[in-house]
Amino acid sequence: MPCMTANTSLRNRFGARVRELRKATTGLSQEAFADKCGFVRSYMGKIETGKANPSLDSIQTIADALGVPVKTLFEEDGAEGAPSVQD
């Protein structure tokens, strides 16, 4: 069961980071950002709350919409060079 807990924790941290970057870099609502990504709002909500497990393509789409490299979505506290989110 520890692996499932680690995966849930990773999804929660990833989602929180997406939400943080969405608000800081775009100022868009969740619905407007979902539209920009080509997602429905409910899917974006699930990503941001750690309830969805986005595909690599979805992660790339989110990074592109935010104007950041994919790796930025896995950095903690928004610090450049911060340790990657790893489990």
Coordinates of C-alpha atoms in Angstrom, one line a residue:
M1 CA 0.0 0.0 0.0
P2 CA 2.9 2.5 0.5
C3 CA 3.2 2.8 -3.3
M4 CA -0.4 3.9 -3.7
T5 CA 0.1 6.5 -0.9
A6 CA 3.2 7.8 -2.6
N7 CA 1.3 8.1 -5.9
T8 CA -1.6 9.9 -4.3
S9 CA 0.9 12.3 -2.6
L10 CA 2.6 13.0 -5.9
R11 CA -0.7 13.7 -7.6
N12 CA -1.7 16.1 -4.8
R13 CA 1.7 18.0 -4.9
F14 CA 1.5 18.1 -8.7
G15 CA -2.0 19.4 -8.7
A16 CA -1.2 22.0 -6.1
R17 CA 1.8 23.2 -8.2
V18 CA -0.4 23.5 -11.3
R19 CA -2.9 25.6 -9.3
E20 CA -0.1 27.8 -7.9
L21 CA 1.4 28.4 -11.3
R22 CA -2.0 28.9 -13.0
K23 CA -2.9 31.7 -10.5
A24 CA 0.6 33.2 -10.5
T25 CA 1.4 33.1 -14.2
T26 CA -2.0 33.4 -15.9
G27 CA -4.4 34.8 -13.4
L28 CA -7.0 32.7 -15.2
S29 CA -9.9 31.0 -13.5
Q30 CA -9.8 27.2 -13.4
E31 CA -12.5 27.2 -16.1
A32 CA -10.7 29.7 -18.4
F33 CA -7.4 27.8 -18.0
A34 CA -9.1 24.5 -18.7
D35 CA -10.5 26.0 -21.9
K36 CA -7.0 27.2 -22.9
C37 CA -5.8 23.6 -22.4
G38 CA -8.7 22.1 -24.3
F39 CA -9.9 20.3 -21.1
V40 CA -13.3 20.4 -19.4
R41 CA -13.3 22.3 -16.1
S42 CA -14.1 19.2 -14.1
Y43 CA -11.0 17.4 -15.4
M44 CA -8.8 20.4 -14.5
G45 CA -10.4 20.5 -11.1
K46 CA -9.5 16.8 -10.6
I47 CA -5.9 17.5 -11.7
E48 CA -5.6 20.4 -9.3
T49 CA -7.0 18.3 -6.4
G50 CA -4.9 15.2 -7.1
K51 CA -7.9 13.1 -8.1
A52 CA -6.8 12.7 -11.7
N53 CA -3.7 11.1 -13.0
P54 CA -2.9 13.2 -16.1
S55 CA -1.2 11.6 -19.1
L56 CA 2.2 12.8 -20.3
D57 CA 0.4 14.6 -23.2
S58 CA -1.9 16.4 -20.7
I59 CA 1.1 17.4 -18.6
Q60 CA 2.8 18.8 -21.7
T61 CA -0.4 20.7 -22.6
I62 CA -0.5 22.2 -19.1
A63 CA 3.1 23.3 -19.2
D64 CA 2.7 24.8 -22.7
A65 CA -0.4 26.7 -21.5
L66 CA 1.5 28.0 -18.5
G67 CA 4.5 28.9 -20.7
V68 CA 6.9 26.8 -18.5
P69 CA 9.0 23.7 -19.1
V70 CA 7.5 20.5 -17.9
K71 CA 10.1 20.2 -15.2
T72 CA 8.7 23.3 -13.5
L73 CA 5.5 21.5 -12.8
F74 CA 7.5 19.1 -10.6
E75 CA 9.5 21.7 -8.7
E76 CA 8.4 22.5 -5.2
D77 CA 7.9 26.1 -3.8
G78 CA 8.5 27.5 -7.3
A79 CA 12.2 27.8 -6.6
E80 CA 14.4 27.5 -9.6
G81 CA 16.7 24.6 -9.0
A82 CA 14.5 23.3 -6.2
P83 CA 14.5 19.6 -5.7
S84 CA 12.2 17.7 -8.0
V85 CA 9.1 15.9 -6.7
Q86 CA 10.3 12.3 -6.5
D87 CA 9.0 9.2 -4.7

